[in-house]
XYZ file of C-alpha atoms in Angstrom:
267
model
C 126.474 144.486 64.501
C 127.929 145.429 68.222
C 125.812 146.322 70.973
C 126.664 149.300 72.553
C 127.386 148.153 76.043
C 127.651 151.582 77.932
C 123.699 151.470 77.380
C 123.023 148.784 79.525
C 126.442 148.468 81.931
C 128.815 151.350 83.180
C 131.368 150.805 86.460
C 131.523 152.097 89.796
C 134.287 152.990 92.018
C 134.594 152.590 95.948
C 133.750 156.105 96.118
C 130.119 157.278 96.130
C 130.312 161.011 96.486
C 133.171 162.361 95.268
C 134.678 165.591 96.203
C 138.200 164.027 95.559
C 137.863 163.000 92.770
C 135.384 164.689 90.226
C 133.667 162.724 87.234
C 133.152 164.461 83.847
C 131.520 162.566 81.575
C 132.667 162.293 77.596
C 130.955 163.282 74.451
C 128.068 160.636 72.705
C 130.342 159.446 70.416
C 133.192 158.634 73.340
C 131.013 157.087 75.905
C 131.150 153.431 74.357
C 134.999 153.480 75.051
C 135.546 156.056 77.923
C 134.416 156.079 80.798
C 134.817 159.305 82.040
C 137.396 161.980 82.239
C 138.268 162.581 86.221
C 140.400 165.069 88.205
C 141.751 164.478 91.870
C 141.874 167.616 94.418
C 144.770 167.004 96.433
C 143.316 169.554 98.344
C 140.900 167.530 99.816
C 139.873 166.305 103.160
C 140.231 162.557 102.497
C 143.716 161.435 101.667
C 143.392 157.828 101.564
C 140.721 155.673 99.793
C 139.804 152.398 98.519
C 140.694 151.451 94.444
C 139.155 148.709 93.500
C 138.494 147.069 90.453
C 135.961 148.903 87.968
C 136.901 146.753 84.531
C 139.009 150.356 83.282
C 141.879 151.332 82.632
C 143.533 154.700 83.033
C 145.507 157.486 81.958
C 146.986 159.218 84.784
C 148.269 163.295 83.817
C 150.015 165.087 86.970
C 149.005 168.448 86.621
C 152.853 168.959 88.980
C 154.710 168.210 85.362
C 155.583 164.795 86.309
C 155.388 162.026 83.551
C 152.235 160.488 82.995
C 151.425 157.049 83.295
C 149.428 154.182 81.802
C 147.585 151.845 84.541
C 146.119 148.853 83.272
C 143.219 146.682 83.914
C 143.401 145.191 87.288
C 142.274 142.657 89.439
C 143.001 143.855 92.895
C 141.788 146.046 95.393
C 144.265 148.556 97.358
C 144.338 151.901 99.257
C 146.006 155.224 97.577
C 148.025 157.474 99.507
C 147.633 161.449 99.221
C 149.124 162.601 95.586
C 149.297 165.889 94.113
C 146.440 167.018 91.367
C 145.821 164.942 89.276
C 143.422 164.834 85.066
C 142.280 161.069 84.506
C 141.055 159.527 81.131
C 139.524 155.998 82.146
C 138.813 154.082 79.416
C 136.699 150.631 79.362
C 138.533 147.965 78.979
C 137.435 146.256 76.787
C 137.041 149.482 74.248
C 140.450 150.838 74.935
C 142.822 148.438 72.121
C 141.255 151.224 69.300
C 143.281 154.193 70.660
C 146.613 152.096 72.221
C 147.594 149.682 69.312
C 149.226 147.653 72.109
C 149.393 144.207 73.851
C 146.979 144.080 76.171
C 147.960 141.280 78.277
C 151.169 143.004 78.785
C 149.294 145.670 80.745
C 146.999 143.845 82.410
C 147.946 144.416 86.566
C 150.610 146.500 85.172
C 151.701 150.313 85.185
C 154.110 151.677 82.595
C 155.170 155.383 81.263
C 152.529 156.560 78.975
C 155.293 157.244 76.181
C 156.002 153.445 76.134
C 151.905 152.896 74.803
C 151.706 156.291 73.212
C 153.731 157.911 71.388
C 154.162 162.291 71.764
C 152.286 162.202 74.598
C 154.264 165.063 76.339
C 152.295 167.441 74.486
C 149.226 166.832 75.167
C 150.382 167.056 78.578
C 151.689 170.095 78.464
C 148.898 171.115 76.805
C 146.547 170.015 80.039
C 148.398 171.354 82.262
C 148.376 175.032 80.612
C 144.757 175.277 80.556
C 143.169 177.041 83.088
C 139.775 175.167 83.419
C 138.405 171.479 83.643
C 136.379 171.957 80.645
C 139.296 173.033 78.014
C 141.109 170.251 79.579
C 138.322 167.584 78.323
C 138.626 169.413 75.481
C 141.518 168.783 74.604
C 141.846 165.122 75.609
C 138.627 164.368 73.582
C 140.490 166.006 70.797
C 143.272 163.861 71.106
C 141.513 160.577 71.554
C 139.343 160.688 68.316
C 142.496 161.392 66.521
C 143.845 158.448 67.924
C 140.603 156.388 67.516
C 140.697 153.971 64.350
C 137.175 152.481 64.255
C 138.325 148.768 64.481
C 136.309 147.445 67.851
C 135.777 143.839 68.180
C 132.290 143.106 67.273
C 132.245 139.753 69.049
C 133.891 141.144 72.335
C 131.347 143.820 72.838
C 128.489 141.626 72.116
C 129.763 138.852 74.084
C 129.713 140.936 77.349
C 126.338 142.371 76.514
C 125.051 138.902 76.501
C 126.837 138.704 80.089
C 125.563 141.853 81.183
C 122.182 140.837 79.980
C 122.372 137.728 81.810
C 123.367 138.833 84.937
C 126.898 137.093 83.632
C 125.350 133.767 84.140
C 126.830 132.736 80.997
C 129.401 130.146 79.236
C 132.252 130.207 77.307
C 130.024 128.115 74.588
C 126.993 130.873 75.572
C 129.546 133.177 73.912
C 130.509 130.862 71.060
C 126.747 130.280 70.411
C 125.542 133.917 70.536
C 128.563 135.438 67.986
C 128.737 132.255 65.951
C 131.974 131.182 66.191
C 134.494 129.076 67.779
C 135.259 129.124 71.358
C 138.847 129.038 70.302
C 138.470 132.243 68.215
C 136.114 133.603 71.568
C 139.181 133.580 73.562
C 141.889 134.886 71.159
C 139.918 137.847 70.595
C 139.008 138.815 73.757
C 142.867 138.349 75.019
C 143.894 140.880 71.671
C 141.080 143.218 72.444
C 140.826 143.143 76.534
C 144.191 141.242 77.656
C 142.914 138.560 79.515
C 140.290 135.929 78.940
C 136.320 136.005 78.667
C 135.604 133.998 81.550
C 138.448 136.250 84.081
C 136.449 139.857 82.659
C 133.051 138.526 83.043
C 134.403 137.445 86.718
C 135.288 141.286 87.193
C 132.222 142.466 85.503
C 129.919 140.209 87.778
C 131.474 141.753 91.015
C 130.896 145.090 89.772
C 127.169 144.095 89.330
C 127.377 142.507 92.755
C 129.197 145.684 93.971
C 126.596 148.262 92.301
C 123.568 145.466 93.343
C 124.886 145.884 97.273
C 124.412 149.387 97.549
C 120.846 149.263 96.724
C 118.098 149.307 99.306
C 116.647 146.258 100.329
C 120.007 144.712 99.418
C 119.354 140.692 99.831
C 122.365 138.817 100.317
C 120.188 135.782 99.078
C 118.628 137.395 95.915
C 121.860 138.670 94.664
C 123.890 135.258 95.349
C 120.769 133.315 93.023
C 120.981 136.741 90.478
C 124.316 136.220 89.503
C 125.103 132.483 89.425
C 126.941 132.562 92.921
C 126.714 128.382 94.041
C 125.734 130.111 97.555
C 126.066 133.447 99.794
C 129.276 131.954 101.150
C 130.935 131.723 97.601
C 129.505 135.317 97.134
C 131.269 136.817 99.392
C 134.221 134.922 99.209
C 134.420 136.227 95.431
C 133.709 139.539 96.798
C 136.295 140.105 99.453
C 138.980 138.728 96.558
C 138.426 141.435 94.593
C 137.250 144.708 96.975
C 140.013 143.509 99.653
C 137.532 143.764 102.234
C 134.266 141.981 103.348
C 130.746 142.949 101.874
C 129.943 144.230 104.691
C 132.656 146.391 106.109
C 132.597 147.891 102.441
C 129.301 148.718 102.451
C 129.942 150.466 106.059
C 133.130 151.794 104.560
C 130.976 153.524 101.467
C 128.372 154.549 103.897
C 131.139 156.571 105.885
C 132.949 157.735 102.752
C 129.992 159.337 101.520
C 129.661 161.996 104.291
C 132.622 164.057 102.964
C 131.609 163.772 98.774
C 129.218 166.148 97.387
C 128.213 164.637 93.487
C 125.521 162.776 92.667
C 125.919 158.805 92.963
């Protein structure tokens, strides 16, 4: 049995309103393994913003013609400059090895042409480009992926990080082992097949995306949230924090704050 994780955890970018960057999300039977489908307005007011980590990967179309690319799961935080207009497929990532058939670790902090992790890609391009609204563009894409989709998700990856979700990711490597009854050994292998890296570095990610989502809240305590999610202290907290969102906690809550003047979709 596998939990279906998207019920009880989904990501969050540095971007709370977004009118560069619009959020469509996928049909029922996509939403365990996509996160959304996303298009960029280069039109827009804001030209540079903060990426930061959001456990996804992504498949980036250029609506210009330009070949599309394949960005990986990362660890790092960084700011995007201005780029023309842009479809998105972002993809969990620990759901995404059923549609790529790749190595994962390869593409972990990594970016490579989409043709080199999928093959005939170029048509499906083509295909996005030429249509003349957002939702014949999902369309199609949603098309493509459950063609691609082979059923085969890792059972004991997905209910691994709904145990960490669950537990505020206050969990073990033997937590793991204990919950899917098996080896720690075989814990690790599958989650670097089926995510690229190991357990305890993607529950690290997922708990700062908690931490992230937990820090916009109101009545946001520094305290609570540092007990909540295992930190040894505040001071570890947001040392683990400004690793991964490239700023402080508290210029990036100011920095959301001031973002979310200009976007106009629901948080």
């Amino acid at each position: 049995m596998s939990f279906s994780l998207d019920s009880i955890f989904t990501t969050r970018t540095a971007l709370s309103k977004e009118c560069c960057i619009t959020e469509i999300p996928p049909s029922p039977s996509l939403s365990p393994y996509v996160r959304c489908f996303w298009k960029y307005n280069s039109s827009s007011d804001i030209a540079d913003f903060r990426i930061i980590p959001d456990c996804c990967a992504d498949i980036i179309i250029p609506l210009d013609g330009y070949s599309s690319i394949f960005v990986g799961l990362s660890d790092t935080s960084f700011i995007t400059k201005r780029m023309g207009d842009v479809f998105g497929i972002r993809f969990y990532a620990w759901a995404i090895a059923p549609f790529l058939h790749i190595g994962l670790s390869e593409m972990f902090n990594n970016v490579v042409p989409i043709n080199s992790v999928l093959n005939k890609f170029d048509i499906l391009q083509r295909a996005i480009i030429e249509a003349n609204t957002t939702a014949k563009q999902v369309q199609l894409a949603e098309k493509f992926l459950s063609q691609l989709f082979d059923g085969k998700v890792c059972n004991d990856v997905m209910n691994s990080l709904y145990l960490a979700v669950s537990e505020n990711c206050r969990t073990t490597l033997k937590d793991l082992s204990d919950y899917c009854a098996v080896s720690k050994r075989t814990i690790e292998r599958k989650f670097l097949d089926n995510v690229g890296i190991s357990p305890k570095r993607i529950i690290d990610l997922v708990r700062y995306q908690l931490l992230w989502q937990d820090c916009m809240k109101q009545g946001f305590s520094a305290a609570d949230s540092a007990f909540k999610f295992g930190y040894y202290d505040e001071a570890h907290m947001y040392n683990d924090f400004k690793r991964y969102h490239g700023i402080g906690l508290g210029a990036a809550r100011s920095e959301y704050k001031k973002l979310s003047l200009f976007y106009n979709t629901e948080e």
